[in-house]
Tab-separated table of C-alpha atoms in Angstrom:
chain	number	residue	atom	x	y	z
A	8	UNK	CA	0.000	0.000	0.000
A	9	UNK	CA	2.745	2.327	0.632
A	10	UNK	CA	5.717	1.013	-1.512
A	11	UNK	CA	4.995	4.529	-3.736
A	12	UNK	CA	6.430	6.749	-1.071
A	13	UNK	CA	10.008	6.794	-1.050
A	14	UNK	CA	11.852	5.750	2.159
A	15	UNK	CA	12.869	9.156	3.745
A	16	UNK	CA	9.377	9.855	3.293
A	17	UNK	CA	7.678	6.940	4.979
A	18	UNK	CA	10.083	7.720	7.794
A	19	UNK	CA	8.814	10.938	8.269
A	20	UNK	CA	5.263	9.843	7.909
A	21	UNK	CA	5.962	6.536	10.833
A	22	UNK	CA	7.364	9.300	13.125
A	23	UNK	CA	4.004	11.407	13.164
A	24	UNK	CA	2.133	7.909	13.514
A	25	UNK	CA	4.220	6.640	16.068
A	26	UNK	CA	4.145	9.760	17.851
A	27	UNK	CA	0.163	10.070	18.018
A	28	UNK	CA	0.141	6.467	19.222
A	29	UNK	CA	2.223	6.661	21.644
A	30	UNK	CA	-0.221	9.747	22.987
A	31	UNK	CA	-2.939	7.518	23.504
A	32	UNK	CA	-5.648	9.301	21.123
A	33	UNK	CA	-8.693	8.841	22.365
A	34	UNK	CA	-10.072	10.101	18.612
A	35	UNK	CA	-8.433	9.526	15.229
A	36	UNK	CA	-9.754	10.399	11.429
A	37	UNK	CA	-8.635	10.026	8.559
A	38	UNK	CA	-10.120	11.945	5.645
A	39	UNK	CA	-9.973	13.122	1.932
A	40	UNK	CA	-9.357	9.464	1.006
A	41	UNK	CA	-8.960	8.691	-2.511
A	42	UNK	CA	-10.488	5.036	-2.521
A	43	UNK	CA	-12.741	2.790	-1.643
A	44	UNK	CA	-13.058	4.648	1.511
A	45	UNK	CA	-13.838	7.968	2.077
A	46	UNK	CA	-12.976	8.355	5.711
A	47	UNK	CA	-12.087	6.476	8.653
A	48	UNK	CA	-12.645	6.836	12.436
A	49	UNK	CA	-10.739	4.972	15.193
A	50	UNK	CA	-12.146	5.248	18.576
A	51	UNK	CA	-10.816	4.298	21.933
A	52	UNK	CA	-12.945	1.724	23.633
A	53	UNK	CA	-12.691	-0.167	26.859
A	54	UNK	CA	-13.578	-3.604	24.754
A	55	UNK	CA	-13.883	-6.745	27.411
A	56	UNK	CA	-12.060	-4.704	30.090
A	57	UNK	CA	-9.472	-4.272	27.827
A	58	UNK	CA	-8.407	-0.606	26.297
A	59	UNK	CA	-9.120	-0.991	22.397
A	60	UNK	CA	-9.823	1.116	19.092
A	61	UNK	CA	-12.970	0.100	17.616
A	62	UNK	CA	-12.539	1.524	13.749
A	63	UNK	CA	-15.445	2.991	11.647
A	64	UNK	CA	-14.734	2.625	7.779
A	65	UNK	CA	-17.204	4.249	5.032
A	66	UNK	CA	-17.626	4.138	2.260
A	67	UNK	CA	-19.793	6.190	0.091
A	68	UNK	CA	-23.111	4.429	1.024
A	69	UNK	CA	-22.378	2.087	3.652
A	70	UNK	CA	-20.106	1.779	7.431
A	71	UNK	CA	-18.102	-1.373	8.268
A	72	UNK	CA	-16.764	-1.329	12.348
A	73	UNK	CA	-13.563	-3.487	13.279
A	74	UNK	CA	-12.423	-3.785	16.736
A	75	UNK	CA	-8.115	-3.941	17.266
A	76	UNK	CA	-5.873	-4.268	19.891
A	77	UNK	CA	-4.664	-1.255	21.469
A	78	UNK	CA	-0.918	-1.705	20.930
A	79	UNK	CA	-1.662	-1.949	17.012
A	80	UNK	CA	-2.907	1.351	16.441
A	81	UNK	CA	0.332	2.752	14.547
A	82	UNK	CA	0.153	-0.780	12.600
A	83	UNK	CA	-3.521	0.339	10.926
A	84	UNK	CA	-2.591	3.887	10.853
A	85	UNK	CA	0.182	2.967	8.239
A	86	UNK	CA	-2.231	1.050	6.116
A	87	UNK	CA	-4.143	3.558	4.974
A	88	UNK	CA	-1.952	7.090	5.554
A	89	UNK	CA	-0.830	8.439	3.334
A	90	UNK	CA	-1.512	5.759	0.504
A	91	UNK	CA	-5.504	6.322	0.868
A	92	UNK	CA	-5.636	9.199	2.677
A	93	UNK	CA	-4.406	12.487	2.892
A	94	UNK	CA	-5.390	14.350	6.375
A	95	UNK	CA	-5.497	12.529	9.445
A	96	UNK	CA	-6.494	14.554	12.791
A	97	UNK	CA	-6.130	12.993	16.178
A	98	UNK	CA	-7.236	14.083	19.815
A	99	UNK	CA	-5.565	13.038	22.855
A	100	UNK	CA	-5.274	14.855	26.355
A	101	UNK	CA	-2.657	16.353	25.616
A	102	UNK	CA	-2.188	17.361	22.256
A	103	UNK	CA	-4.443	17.851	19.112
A	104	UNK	CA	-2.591	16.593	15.887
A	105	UNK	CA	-3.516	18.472	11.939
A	106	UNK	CA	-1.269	16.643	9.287
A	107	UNK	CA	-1.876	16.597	5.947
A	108	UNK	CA	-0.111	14.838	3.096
A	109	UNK	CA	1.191	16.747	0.462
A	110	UNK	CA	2.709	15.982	-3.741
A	111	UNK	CA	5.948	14.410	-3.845
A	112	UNK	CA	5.624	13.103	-0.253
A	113	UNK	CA	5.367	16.698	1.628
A	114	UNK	CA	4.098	16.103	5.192
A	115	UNK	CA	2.620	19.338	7.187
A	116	UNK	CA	2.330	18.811	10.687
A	117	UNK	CA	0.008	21.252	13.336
A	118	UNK	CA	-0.133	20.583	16.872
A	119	UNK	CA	-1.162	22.286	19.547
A	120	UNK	CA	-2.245	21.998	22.942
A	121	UNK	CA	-5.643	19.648	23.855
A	122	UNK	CA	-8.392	21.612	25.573
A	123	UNK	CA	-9.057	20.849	29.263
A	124	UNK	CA	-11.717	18.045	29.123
A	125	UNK	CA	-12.651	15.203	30.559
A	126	UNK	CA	-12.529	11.585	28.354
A	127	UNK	CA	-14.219	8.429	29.113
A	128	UNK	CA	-13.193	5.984	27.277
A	129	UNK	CA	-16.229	3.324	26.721
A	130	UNK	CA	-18.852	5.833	27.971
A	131	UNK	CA	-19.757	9.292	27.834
A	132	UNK	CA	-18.720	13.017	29.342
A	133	UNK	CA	-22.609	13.255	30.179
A	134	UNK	CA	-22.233	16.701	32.536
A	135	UNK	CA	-23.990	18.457	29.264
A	136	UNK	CA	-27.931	18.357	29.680
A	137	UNK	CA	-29.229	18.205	26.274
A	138	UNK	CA	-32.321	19.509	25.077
A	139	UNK	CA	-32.829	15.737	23.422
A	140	UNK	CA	-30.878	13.386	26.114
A	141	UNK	CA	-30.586	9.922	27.409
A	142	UNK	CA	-33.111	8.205	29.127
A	143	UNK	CA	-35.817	9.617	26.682
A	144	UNK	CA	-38.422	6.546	25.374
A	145	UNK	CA	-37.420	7.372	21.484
A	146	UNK	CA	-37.775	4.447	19.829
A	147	UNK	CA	-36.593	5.867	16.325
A	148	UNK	CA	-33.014	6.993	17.947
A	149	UNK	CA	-32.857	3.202	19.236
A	150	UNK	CA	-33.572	2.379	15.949
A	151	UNK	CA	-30.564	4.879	14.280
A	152	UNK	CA	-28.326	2.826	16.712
A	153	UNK	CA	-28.025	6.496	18.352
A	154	UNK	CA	-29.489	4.801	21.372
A	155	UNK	CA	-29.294	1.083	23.575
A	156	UNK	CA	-32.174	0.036	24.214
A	157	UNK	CA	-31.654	0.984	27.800
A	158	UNK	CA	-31.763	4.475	26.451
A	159	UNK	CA	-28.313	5.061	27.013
A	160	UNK	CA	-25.991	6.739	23.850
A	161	UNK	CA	-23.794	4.617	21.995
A	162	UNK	CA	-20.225	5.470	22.433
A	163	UNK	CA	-19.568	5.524	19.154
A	164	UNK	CA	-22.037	7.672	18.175
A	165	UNK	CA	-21.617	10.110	20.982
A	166	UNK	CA	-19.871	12.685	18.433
A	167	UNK	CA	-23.470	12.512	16.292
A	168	UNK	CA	-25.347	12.803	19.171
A	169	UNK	CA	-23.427	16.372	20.177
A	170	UNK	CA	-23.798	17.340	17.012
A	171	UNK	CA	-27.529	16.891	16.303
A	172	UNK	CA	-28.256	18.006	19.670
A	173	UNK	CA	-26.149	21.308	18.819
A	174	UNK	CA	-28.091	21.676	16.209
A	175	UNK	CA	-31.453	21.634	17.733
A	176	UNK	CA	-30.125	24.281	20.337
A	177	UNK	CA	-30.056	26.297	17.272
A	178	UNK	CA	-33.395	25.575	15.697
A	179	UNK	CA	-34.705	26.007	19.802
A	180	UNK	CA	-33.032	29.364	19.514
A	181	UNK	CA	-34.522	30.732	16.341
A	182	UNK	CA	-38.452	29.259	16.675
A	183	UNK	CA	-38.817	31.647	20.182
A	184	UNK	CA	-39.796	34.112	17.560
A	185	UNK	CA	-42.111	31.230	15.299
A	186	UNK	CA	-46.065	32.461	16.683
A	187	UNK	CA	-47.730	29.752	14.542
A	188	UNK	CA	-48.333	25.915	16.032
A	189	UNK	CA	-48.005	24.150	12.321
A	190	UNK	CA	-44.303	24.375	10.532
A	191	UNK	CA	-43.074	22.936	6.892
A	192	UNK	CA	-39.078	21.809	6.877
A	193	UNK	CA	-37.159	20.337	4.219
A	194	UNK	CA	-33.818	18.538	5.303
A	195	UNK	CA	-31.643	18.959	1.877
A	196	UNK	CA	-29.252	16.254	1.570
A	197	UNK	CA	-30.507	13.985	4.641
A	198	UNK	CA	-28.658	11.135	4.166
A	199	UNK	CA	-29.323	8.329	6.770
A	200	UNK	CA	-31.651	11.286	8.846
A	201	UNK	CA	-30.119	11.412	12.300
A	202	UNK	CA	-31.026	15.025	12.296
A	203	UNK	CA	-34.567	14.713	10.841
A	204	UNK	CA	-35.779	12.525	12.822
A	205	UNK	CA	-34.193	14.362	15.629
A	206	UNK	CA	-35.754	17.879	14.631
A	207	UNK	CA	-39.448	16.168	13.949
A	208	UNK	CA	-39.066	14.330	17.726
A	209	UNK	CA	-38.066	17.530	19.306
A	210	UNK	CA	-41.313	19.631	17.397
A	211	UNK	CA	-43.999	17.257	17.543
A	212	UNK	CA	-43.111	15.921	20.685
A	213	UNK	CA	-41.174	18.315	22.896
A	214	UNK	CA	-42.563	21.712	21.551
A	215	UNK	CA	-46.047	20.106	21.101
A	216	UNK	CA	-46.510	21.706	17.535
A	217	UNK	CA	-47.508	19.869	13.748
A	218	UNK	CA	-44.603	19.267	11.980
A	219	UNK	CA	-44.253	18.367	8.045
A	220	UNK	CA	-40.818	17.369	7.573
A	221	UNK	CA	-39.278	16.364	3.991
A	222	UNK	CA	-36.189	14.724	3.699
A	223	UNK	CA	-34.423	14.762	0.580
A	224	UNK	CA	-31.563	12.588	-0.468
A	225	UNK	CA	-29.787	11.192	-4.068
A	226	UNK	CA	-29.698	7.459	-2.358
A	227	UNK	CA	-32.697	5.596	-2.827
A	228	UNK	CA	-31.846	2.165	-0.625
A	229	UNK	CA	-31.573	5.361	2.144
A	230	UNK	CA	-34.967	6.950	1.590
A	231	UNK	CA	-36.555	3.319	2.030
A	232	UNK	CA	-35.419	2.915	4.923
A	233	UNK	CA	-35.601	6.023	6.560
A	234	UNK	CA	-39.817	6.110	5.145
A	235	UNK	CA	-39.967	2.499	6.813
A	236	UNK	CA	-38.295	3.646	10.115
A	237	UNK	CA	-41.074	6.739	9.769
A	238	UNK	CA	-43.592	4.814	9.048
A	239	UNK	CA	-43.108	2.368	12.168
A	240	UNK	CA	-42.292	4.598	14.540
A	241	UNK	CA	-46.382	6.469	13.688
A	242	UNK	CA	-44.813	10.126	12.169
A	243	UNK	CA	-47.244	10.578	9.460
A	244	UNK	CA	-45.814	13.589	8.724
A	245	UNK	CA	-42.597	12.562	8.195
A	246	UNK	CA	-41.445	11.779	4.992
A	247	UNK	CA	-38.719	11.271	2.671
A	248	UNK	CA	-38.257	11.426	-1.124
A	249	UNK	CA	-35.769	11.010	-3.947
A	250	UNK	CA	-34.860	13.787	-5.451
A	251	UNK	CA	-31.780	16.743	-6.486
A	252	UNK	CA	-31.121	19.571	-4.409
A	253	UNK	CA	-30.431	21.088	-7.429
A	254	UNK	CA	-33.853	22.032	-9.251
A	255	UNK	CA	-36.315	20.818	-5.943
A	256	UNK	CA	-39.585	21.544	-6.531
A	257	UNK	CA	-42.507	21.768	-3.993
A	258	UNK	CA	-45.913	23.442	-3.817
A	259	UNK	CA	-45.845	23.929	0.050
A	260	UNK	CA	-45.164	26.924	1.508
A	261	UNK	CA	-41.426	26.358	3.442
A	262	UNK	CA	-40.793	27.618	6.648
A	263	UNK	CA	-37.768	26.378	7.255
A	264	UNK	CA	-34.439	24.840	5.302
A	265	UNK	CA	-31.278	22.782	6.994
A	266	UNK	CA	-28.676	20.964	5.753
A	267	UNK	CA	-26.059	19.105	7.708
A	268	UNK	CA	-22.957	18.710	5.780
A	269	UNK	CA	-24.631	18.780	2.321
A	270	UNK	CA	-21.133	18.078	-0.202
A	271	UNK	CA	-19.897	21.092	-1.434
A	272	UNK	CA	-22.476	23.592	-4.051
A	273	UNK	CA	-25.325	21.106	-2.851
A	274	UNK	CA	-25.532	23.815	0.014
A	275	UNK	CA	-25.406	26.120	-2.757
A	276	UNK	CA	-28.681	25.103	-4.312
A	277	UNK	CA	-30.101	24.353	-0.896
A	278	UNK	CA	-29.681	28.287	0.078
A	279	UNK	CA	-30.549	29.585	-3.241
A	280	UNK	CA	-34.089	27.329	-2.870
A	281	UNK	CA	-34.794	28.525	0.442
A	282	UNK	CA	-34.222	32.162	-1.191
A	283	UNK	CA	-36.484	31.579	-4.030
A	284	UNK	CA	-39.411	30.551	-1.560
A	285	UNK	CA	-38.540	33.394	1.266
A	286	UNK	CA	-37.915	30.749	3.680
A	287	UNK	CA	-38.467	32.106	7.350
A	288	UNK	CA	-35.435	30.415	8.594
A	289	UNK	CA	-32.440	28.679	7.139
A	290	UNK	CA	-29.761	26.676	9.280
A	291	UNK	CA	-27.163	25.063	7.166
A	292	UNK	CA	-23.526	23.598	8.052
A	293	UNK	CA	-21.511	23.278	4.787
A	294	UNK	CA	-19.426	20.606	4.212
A	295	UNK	CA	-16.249	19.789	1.860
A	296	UNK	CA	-15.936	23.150	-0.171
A	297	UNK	CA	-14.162	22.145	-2.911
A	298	UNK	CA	-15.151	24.106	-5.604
A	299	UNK	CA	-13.541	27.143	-4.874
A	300	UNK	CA	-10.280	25.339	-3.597
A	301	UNK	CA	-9.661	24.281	-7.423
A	302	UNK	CA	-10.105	27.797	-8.824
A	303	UNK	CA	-8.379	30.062	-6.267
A	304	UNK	CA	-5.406	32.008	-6.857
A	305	UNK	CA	-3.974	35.358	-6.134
A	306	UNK	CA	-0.280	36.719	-7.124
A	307	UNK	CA	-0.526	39.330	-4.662
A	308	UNK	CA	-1.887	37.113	-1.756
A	309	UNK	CA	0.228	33.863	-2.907
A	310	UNK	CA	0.971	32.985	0.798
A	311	UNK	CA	-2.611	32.159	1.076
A	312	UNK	CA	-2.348	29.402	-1.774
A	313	UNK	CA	0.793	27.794	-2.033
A	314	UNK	CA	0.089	25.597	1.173
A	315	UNK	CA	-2.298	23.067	0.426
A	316	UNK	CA	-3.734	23.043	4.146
A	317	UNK	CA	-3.212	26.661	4.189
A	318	UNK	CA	-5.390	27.021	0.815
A	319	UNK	CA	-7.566	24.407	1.256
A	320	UNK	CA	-9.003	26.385	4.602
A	321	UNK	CA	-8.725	29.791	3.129
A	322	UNK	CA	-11.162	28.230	0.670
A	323	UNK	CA	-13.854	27.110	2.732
A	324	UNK	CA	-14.065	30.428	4.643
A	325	UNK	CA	-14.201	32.293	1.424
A	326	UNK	CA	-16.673	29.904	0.266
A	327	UNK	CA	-18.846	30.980	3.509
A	328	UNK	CA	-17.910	33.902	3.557
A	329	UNK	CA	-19.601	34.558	-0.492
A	330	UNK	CA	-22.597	32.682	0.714
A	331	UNK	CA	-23.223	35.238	3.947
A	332	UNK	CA	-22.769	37.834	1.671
A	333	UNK	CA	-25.040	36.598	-1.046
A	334	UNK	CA	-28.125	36.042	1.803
A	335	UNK	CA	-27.324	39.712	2.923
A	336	UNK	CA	-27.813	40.833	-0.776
A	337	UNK	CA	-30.884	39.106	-0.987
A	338	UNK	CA	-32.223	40.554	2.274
A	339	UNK	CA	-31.568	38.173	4.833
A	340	UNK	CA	-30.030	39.650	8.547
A	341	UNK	CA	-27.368	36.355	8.429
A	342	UNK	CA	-25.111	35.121	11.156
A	343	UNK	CA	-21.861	32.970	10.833
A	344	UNK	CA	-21.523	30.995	14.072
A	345	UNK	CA	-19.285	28.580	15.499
A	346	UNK	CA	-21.668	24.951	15.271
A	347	UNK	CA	-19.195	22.761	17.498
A	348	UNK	CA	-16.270	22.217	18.855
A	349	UNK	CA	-13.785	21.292	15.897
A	350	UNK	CA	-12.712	18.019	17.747
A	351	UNK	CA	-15.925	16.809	17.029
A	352	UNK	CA	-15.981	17.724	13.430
A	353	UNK	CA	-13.480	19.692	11.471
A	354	UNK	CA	-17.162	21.281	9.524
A	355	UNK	CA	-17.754	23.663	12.240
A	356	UNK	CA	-19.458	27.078	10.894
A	357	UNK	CA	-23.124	27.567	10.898
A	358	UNK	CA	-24.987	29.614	8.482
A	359	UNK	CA	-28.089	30.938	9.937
A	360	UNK	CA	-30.414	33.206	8.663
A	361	UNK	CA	-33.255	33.793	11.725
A	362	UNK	CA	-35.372	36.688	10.036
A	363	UNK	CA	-35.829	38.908	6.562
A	364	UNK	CA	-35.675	42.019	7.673
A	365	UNK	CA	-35.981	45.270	5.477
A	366	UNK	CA	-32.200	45.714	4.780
A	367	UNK	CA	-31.324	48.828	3.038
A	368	UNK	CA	-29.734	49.446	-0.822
A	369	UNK	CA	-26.774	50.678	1.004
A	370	UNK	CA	-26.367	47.489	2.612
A	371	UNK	CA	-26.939	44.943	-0.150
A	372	UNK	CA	-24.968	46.500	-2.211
A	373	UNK	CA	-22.100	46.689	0.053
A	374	UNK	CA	-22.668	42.962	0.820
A	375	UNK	CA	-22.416	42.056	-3.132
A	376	UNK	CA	-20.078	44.698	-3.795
A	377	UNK	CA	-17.461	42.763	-1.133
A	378	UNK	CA	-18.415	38.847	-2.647
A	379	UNK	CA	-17.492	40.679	-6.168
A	380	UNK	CA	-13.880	41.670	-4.609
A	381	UNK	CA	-13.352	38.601	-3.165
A	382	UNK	CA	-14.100	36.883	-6.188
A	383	UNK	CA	-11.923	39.151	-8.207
A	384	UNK	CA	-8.864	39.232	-5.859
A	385	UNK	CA	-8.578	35.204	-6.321
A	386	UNK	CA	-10.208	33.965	-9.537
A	387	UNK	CA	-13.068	32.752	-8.492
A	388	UNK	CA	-16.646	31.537	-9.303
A	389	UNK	CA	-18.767	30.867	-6.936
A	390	UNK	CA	-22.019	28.997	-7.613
A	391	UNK	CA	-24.560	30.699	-4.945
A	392	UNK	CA	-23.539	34.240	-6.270
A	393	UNK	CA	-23.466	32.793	-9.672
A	394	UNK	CA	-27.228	31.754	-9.060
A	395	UNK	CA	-28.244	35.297	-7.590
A	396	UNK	CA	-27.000	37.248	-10.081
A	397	UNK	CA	-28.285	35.031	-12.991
A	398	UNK	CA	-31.772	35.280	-11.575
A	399	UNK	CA	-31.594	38.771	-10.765
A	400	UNK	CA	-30.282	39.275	-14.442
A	401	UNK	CA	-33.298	37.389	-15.649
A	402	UNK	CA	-36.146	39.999	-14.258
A	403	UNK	CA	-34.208	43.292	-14.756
């Protein structure tokens, strides 16, 4: 797997491995894999009363677990980085690891100092009280495998769990100004629905209102199963379709728009729906910019692009950045926020958009007129502004 990489460089590579194992992560990933896999999680477990790393391989539709000694962690670190993949990030109590693998066998290395916190390995920091938390009879979240069926969390899918809890805190936040009892969502890109089934529990059931949720996803095998789970678990107004982001029709009025980690312009077309209908409230957490990461460059601002990590991250702010400014253009009072704590996933900006308020010319002007100079200072194209302006075009 890794006969490619010449010798000094696999040396330099085992040194960065060796030295994260021998930190006892309690949290590895490896990303921006090139193969069958697209990422892979190793976990620290207390496995038969032994200390363990229980690994979590996907693939573009499905998840495959394997459970490994301890002591061996270095061992299947090496067979996938860098042959398969090229960043790996890793958490211990200590120290928080960023490498990336560059052309020609360039390693970049970040480290810095771990956060105070508190790590169970096998169970749960449960000092948090979440708005949805353990102990609650949901039988759909035992049926996600978020949930035993004591009602505790899963370890392994304790990071999901923060992160579609987070999210509700956010939706929680912005309905204190809703004044009706009925609400329409659509869930662009919903994948295996963690988070819609999560948002319908917490409306229908927690804030005692009607709910008519629409999940939307490419993957058909997915929308079976998640209309199955729907249908046995009695939400009738759940449901889930087929169907591109790109080009969504629907004859209900929409309310509200998420998307969790919708692939890179999918968010794109999910922003520019929810701006063609006047959605009340949008909530989205990008994922995976890649489209401007091919395009930019800048002569006079080269020391933001000739490091890939460097570039790559310069790109996905930029890319967030255009998108902010493109909802202020269009009238929208938009925030940027912080959605969770990077450790827990490197996607951590939220894009929310609460309520359209009058915004002045002035204003959306100056909002365009700064996406247009970031655009030309790099070289770029972006495909929500792209969308705008070739609608507004269209009517003038």
């Amino acid at each position: 797997m890794i006969s490619r990489y010449k010798t000094e460089n696999m040396e330099k590579y085992m040194d960065i491995i060796k030295e994260i194992a021998e930190t006892h992560p309690h949290k590895v990933v490896l990303s921006n894999g090139k193969g069958e896999y697209k990422k892979i999680i190793f976990a620290r477990k207390v496995l038969k009363g032994r200390n363990a790393y229980q690994l979590e391989k996907y693939t573009q539709t499905q998840v495959f677990h394997e459970n490994i000694e301890e002591g061996r962690l270095a061992e299947h670190i090496a067979m996938h980085f860098p042959a398969e993949f090229k960043q790996m990030n890793a958490f211990s109590l200590t120290t928080d690891y960023d490498v990336k693998a560059g052309k020609k066998g360039n390693l970049a290395v970040s480290r810095r100092q771990a956060e105070n916190k508190t790590i169970l390995v096998g169970g749960n920091n449960r000092k948090k009280k979440y708005i949805l938390d353990e102990g609650m009879d949901i039988p759909a979240f035992r049926e996600l495998g978020i949930f035993t069926k004591e009602g505790k969390v899963v370890s392994s899918m304790y990071d999901k769990f923060r992160q579609i809890n987070r999210f509700i805190e956010m939706v929680d936040d912005v309905l204190k100004t809703y004044k009706g009892d009925e609400i329409n969502i659509i869930d662009f890109g919903c994948g295996k629905s963690y988070l819609t089934f999560f948002l319908y529990y917490y409306i229908v059931e927690i804030r005692h209102m009607t709910a008519h949720i629409t999940g939307l996803d490419l993957k058909e095998q997915v929308i079976k199963n998640c209309n199955k789970l729907a249908e046995k678990c009695g939400y009738t107004d759940l449901k889930f379709k087929i169907g591109d982001i790109n080009g969504y029709r629907t004859d209900r009025k929409v309310d509200m728009v998420v998307t969790l980690h919708a692939c890179d312009t999918a968010t794109d077309y999910a922003l520019y729906n929810a701006i063609c209908w006047n959605t009340t409230y949008i909530l989205s957490v990008p994922c995976c910019q890649h489209e401007l990461n091919k395009q930019i460059r800048s002569e006079e601002l080269s020391a933001l692009t000739k490091y890939g990590i460097i570039k790559e991250r310069t790109a996905a702010l930029m890319t967030d950045a255009i998108r902010g400014c493109m909802l202020e253009y269009c009238g929208y009072k938009t925030d940027l926020l912080e959605f969770i704590d990077i450790e827990h996933s490197p996607k951590n900006i939220l894009i929310r958009r609460a309520v359209k308020k009058p915004v002045s010319e002035e204003k959306r002007e100056r909002a365009k007129a700064e996406a247009e100079r970031l655009c030309r200072t790099f070289g770029i194209h972006q495909t929500l502004m792209q969308l705008v302006l070739t609608e507004e075009r269209s009517h003038s």
